[in-house]
Amino acid sequence: MRSSLRWPPSLIAKWFFLLVLFVGVVSTSLLCTSDACASELHRTSGVLGEGTSWSIPWYSIESDEDGPTVLVTGGMHGNEPAGSAAAGQIRHWNIARGKLVVIPSLNRLGLDAEMRWFPVHRNDRSLRDLNRNFPKLENLQPRTLLCETVWEFVESERPDFVFDLHEGFDFPTSNSKSVGSSVIFSPSDEQHHLAQKMLDAVNETVDDDTRRFVPLSRNGAAQGSLVRACADVLGVRSFILETTFKEQPLSFRTFQHRVMVSTALKEIGLLDSDSTDRMTSSLEHHRLSVGLFDAAGTTAKGLKNVSQSFDSEEFELVRIGPHDLSASTLSQFDVLIFPGGSGSRQGRAIGSDGREAIRKFVKDGGGVIGICAGAYLCSAHYDWSLHIINTSVFNETIEIPGVGRKSMWYRGGPSDVEMELTSEGEEIFSQSNRLDVRYQNGPIMDVGPDDHLPEWTPLAWFRSEVVRYEPQEGTMIDSPAIIAAPFGNGRVMCISPHPEATPGLENIITEAVKWSAQRDGSHTASEPDSQLEEASTSPAQE
Ligand SMILES: [Zn+2]
């Protein structure tokens, strides 16, 4: 299965490069005992361009069963996050044979800056697009040190197949200027067969015909792109896989990338079974796996604020959507977060099967955090809510003379309110007990109707309030701002305001995750939670 390679002219340079390349490489092996992978897997990782500002991590999984070598890359363009996210998940897959090499974030600096270009050369039109500076048949020398380093690595790995994951800005069925939702490859019978398999599988995820994936093979990948270089210079079967970022959540586009790559790897023989559902690592127990719901009823700003709170190696933050709510997928997470936006839209997008799956996830020991809209979602108040904590919310529709019928959840735009932590809250969040916090129509919570649910504990109270309509006066002040309760073996925390959008309070979300995951050091999953069992739920009692 090996392709012929053109070795660089100087073997000395090559060996020197390999010596530099493999300094600091981390290697682990594991015996995979499931039927799906009876062979031993060797996991290795390292860094390309170590010591540079743009250094790039890579990961490899090698089976002791012979098979082809596959390279999966993502994040070449920094404004196309789904390819990078998917590659970062694919690196956790257990292969049955061969070798899987993954570079999830080729343009790590661009991804951080959400910029298409390579920031180091952002002002040089000829160098700023990494995917135009790999070797061309008429000029085999890669341009930019990054492309040269990546190319040397690709040559040393000798892949049989390459999949480079990208995103387009629109659907090609309605906008011919975009290559979104497509598989791009150079025409040949074998490539066409594999492309068609990926297209058939990913189009199963598409309900709307205008969003169907299409093959783009007439011109192949652009000159100077990694995929074109692999095809032309190394003779490797190479594909660009494109999703579309217009109007689709990141979790869905990432899912579509996983569908395409899993389908291809099964066809090639690296996988024996579908691995689309595999999103996190079961190896890295020192990290907490956090699923952040990003589909209907969420906002880009809210998601960004929550994500920024998790800028730490302690956490593996993964976007999830309604298609990720199977038991096997949820079992890979310690905690799920439902952020601000619209609780009813989130609840309806999740659907009754999804709600049941989330309830089971918590019963089995998982954690759920609801922030603002997410706290409405967790409540026991609505037919679309999760009923995992016994809250009702103040949300009547009231006829106001001279104003009309108004729903009481709405109190206007964002504003700052005063919040006081309880002693339990101070202990969990390590914050001083009186804080100003951003608030935007979060639930005014009270004891709900499901008395079979455990009692909840207030962790913070509102000490000021926001009022838009007269009947709201006095309903928010001294009501609970943050509450927590057990549910089965798991834990639920509802946060009405937005600490993640309040400078200095971001750690409230990360501490909430540790508490919900029962990794806060004070409890273990098997111990009864005396702190919560003894708690009072009356807002009047502090
Ligand atoms: Zn791209």
PDB file of N, CA and C in Angstrom, residues 376 394-398 400 406-412 439 441-442 444 464-477 479:
ATOM      1  N   TYR A 376     -33.832  27.367  32.766  1.00  0.00           N
ATOM      2  CA  TYR A 376     -35.244  27.090  32.434  1.00  0.00           C
ATOM      3  C   TYR A 376     -35.366  25.652  31.931  1.00  0.00           C
ATOM      4  N   PHE A 394     -40.933  31.941  37.590  1.00  0.00           N
ATOM      5  CA  PHE A 394     -41.949  32.992  37.525  1.00  0.00           C
ATOM      6  C   PHE A 394     -42.100  33.411  36.069  1.00  0.00           C
ATOM      7  N   ASN A 395     -43.156  32.912  35.436  1.00  0.00           N
ATOM      8  CA  ASN A 395     -43.301  33.137  34.002  1.00  0.00           C
ATOM      9  C   ASN A 395     -44.770  33.196  33.612  1.00  0.00           C
ATOM     10  N   GLU A 396     -45.550  33.906  34.420  1.00  0.00           N
ATOM     11  CA  GLU A 396     -46.960  34.031  34.052  1.00  0.00           C
ATOM     12  C   GLU A 396     -47.113  35.071  32.945  1.00  0.00           C
ATOM     13  N   THR A 397     -48.216  34.965  32.216  1.00  0.00           N
ATOM     14  CA  THR A 397     -48.566  36.034  31.285  1.00  0.00           C
ATOM     15  C   THR A 397     -49.669  36.851  31.944  1.00  0.00           C
ATOM     16  N   ILE A 398     -49.419  38.141  32.119  1.00  0.00           N
ATOM     17  CA  ILE A 398     -50.314  38.985  32.913  1.00  0.00           C
ATOM     18  C   ILE A 398     -50.811  40.153  32.062  1.00  0.00           C
ATOM     19  N   ILE A 400     -51.583  43.763  31.710  1.00  0.00           N
ATOM     20  CA  ILE A 400     -51.194  44.987  32.410  1.00  0.00           C
ATOM     21  C   ILE A 400     -51.972  46.153  31.798  1.00  0.00           C
ATOM     22  N   LYS A 406     -48.455  40.631  28.919  1.00  0.00           N
ATOM     23  CA  LYS A 406     -46.992  40.528  28.915  1.00  0.00           C
ATOM     24  C   LYS A 406     -46.544  39.282  29.675  1.00  0.00           C
ATOM     25  N   SER A 407     -45.541  38.609  29.111  1.00  0.00           N
ATOM     26  CA  SER A 407     -44.965  37.443  29.765  1.00  0.00           C
ATOM     27  C   SER A 407     -43.905  37.915  30.757  1.00  0.00           C
ATOM     28  N   MET A 408     -43.958  37.375  31.974  1.00  0.00           N
ATOM     29  CA  MET A 408     -43.161  37.931  33.066  1.00  0.00           C
ATOM     30  C   MET A 408     -41.696  37.501  33.045  1.00  0.00           C
ATOM     31  N   TRP A 409     -41.304  36.603  32.125  1.00  0.00           N
ATOM     32  CA  TRP A 409     -39.876  36.252  32.081  1.00  0.00           C
ATOM     33  C   TRP A 409     -39.050  37.415  31.542  1.00  0.00           C
ATOM     34  N   TYR A 410     -39.677  38.307  30.771  1.00  0.00           N
ATOM     35  CA  TYR A 410     -38.902  39.347  30.092  1.00  0.00           C
ATOM     36  C   TYR A 410     -38.719  40.571  30.982  1.00  0.00           C
ATOM     37  N   ARG A 411     -37.457  40.910  31.265  1.00  0.00           N
ATOM     38  CA  ARG A 411     -37.149  42.069  32.105  1.00  0.00           C
ATOM     39  C   ARG A 411     -36.255  43.065  31.375  1.00  0.00           C
ATOM     40  N   GLY A 412     -36.053  42.881  30.073  1.00  0.00           N
ATOM     41  CA  GLY A 412     -35.262  43.847  29.307  1.00  0.00           C
ATOM     42  C   GLY A 412     -33.872  43.332  28.960  1.00  0.00           C
ATOM     43  N   TYR A 439     -26.882  39.945  34.266  1.00  0.00           N
ATOM     44  CA  TYR A 439     -28.167  39.239  34.271  1.00  0.00           C
ATOM     45  C   TYR A 439     -28.936  39.585  33.005  1.00  0.00           C
ATOM     46  N   ASN A 441     -32.610  38.153  31.934  1.00  0.00           N
ATOM     47  CA  ASN A 441     -33.869  37.390  31.861  1.00  0.00           C
ATOM     48  C   ASN A 441     -33.742  35.932  32.290  1.00  0.00           C
ATOM     49  N   GLY A 442     -32.790  35.651  33.185  1.00  0.00           N
ATOM     50  CA  GLY A 442     -32.692  34.295  33.732  1.00  0.00           C
ATOM     51  C   GLY A 442     -33.901  33.981  34.593  1.00  0.00           C
ATOM     52  N   ILE A 444     -36.496  33.242  37.547  1.00  0.00           N
ATOM     53  CA  ILE A 444     -36.732  33.507  38.965  1.00  0.00           C
ATOM     54  C   ILE A 444     -37.256  32.188  39.520  1.00  0.00           C
ATOM     55  N   SER A 464     -30.390  42.312  44.406  1.00  0.00           N
ATOM     56  CA  SER A 464     -31.058  43.459  43.779  1.00  0.00           C
ATOM     57  C   SER A 464     -31.882  42.880  42.637  1.00  0.00           C
ATOM     58  N   GLU A 465     -32.640  43.702  41.939  1.00  0.00           N
ATOM     59  CA  GLU A 465     -33.464  43.108  40.886  1.00  0.00           C
ATOM     60  C   GLU A 465     -33.612  44.024  39.681  1.00  0.00           C
ATOM     61  N   VAL A 466     -34.071  43.418  38.598  1.00  0.00           N
ATOM     62  CA  VAL A 466     -34.346  44.133  37.358  1.00  0.00           C
ATOM     63  C   VAL A 466     -35.852  44.019  37.126  1.00  0.00           C
ATOM     64  N   VAL A 467     -36.496  45.136  36.870  1.00  0.00           N
ATOM     65  CA  VAL A 467     -37.951  45.128  36.705  1.00  0.00           C
ATOM     66  C   VAL A 467     -38.314  45.888  35.436  1.00  0.00           C
ATOM     67  N   ARG A 468     -39.177  45.307  34.622  1.00  0.00           N
ATOM     68  CA  ARG A 468     -39.686  46.028  33.453  1.00  0.00           C
ATOM     69  C   ARG A 468     -41.175  46.340  33.616  1.00  0.00           C
ATOM     70  N   TYR A 469     -41.902  45.374  34.222  1.00  0.00           N
ATOM     71  CA  TYR A 469     -43.344  45.553  34.418  1.00  0.00           C
ATOM     72  C   TYR A 469     -43.653  45.517  35.916  1.00  0.00           C
ATOM     73  N   GLU A 470     -44.659  46.251  36.299  1.00  0.00           N
ATOM     74  CA  GLU A 470     -44.997  46.422  37.711  1.00  0.00           C
ATOM     75  C   GLU A 470     -45.188  45.093  38.466  1.00  0.00           C
ATOM     76  N   PRO A 471     -45.854  44.067  37.866  1.00  0.00           N
ATOM     77  CA  PRO A 471     -46.043  42.819  38.633  1.00  0.00           C
ATOM     78  C   PRO A 471     -44.734  42.092  38.953  1.00  0.00           C
ATOM     79  N   GLN A 472     -43.629  42.487  38.300  1.00  0.00           N
ATOM     80  CA  GLN A 472     -42.337  41.832  38.577  1.00  0.00           C
ATOM     81  C   GLN A 472     -41.685  42.374  39.848  1.00  0.00           C
ATOM     82  N   GLU A 473     -42.166  43.518  40.339  1.00  0.00           N
ATOM     83  CA  GLU A 473     -41.516  44.161  41.483  1.00  0.00           C
ATOM     84  C   GLU A 473     -41.487  43.241  42.693  1.00  0.00           C
ATOM     85  N   GLY A 474     -40.321  43.075  43.271  1.00  0.00           N
ATOM     86  CA  GLY A 474     -40.171  42.274  44.488  1.00  0.00           C
ATOM     87  C   GLY A 474     -40.069  40.781  44.248  1.00  0.00           C
ATOM     88  N   THR A 475     -40.202  40.332  42.981  1.00  0.00           N
ATOM     89  CA  THR A 475     -40.170  38.883  42.733  1.00  0.00           C
ATOM     90  C   THR A 475     -38.746  38.352  42.570  1.00  0.00           C
ATOM     91  N   MET A 476     -37.815  39.236  42.195  1.00  0.00           N
ATOM     92  CA  MET A 476     -36.453  38.765  41.918  1.00  0.00           C
ATOM     93  C   MET A 476     -35.540  38.927  43.134  1.00  0.00           C
ATOM     94  N   ILE A 477     -35.659  40.059  43.815  1.00  0.00           N
ATOM     95  CA  ILE A 477     -34.771  40.326  44.945  1.00  0.00           C
ATOM     96  C   ILE A 477     -34.977  39.254  46.021  1.00  0.00           C
ATOM     97  N   SER A 479     -34.463  36.179  45.745  1.00  0.00           N
ATOM     98  CA  SER A 479     -34.756  34.845  45.191  1.00  0.00           C
ATOM     99  C   SER A 479     -33.416  34.185  44.843  1.00  0.00           C
TER     100      SER A 479
END
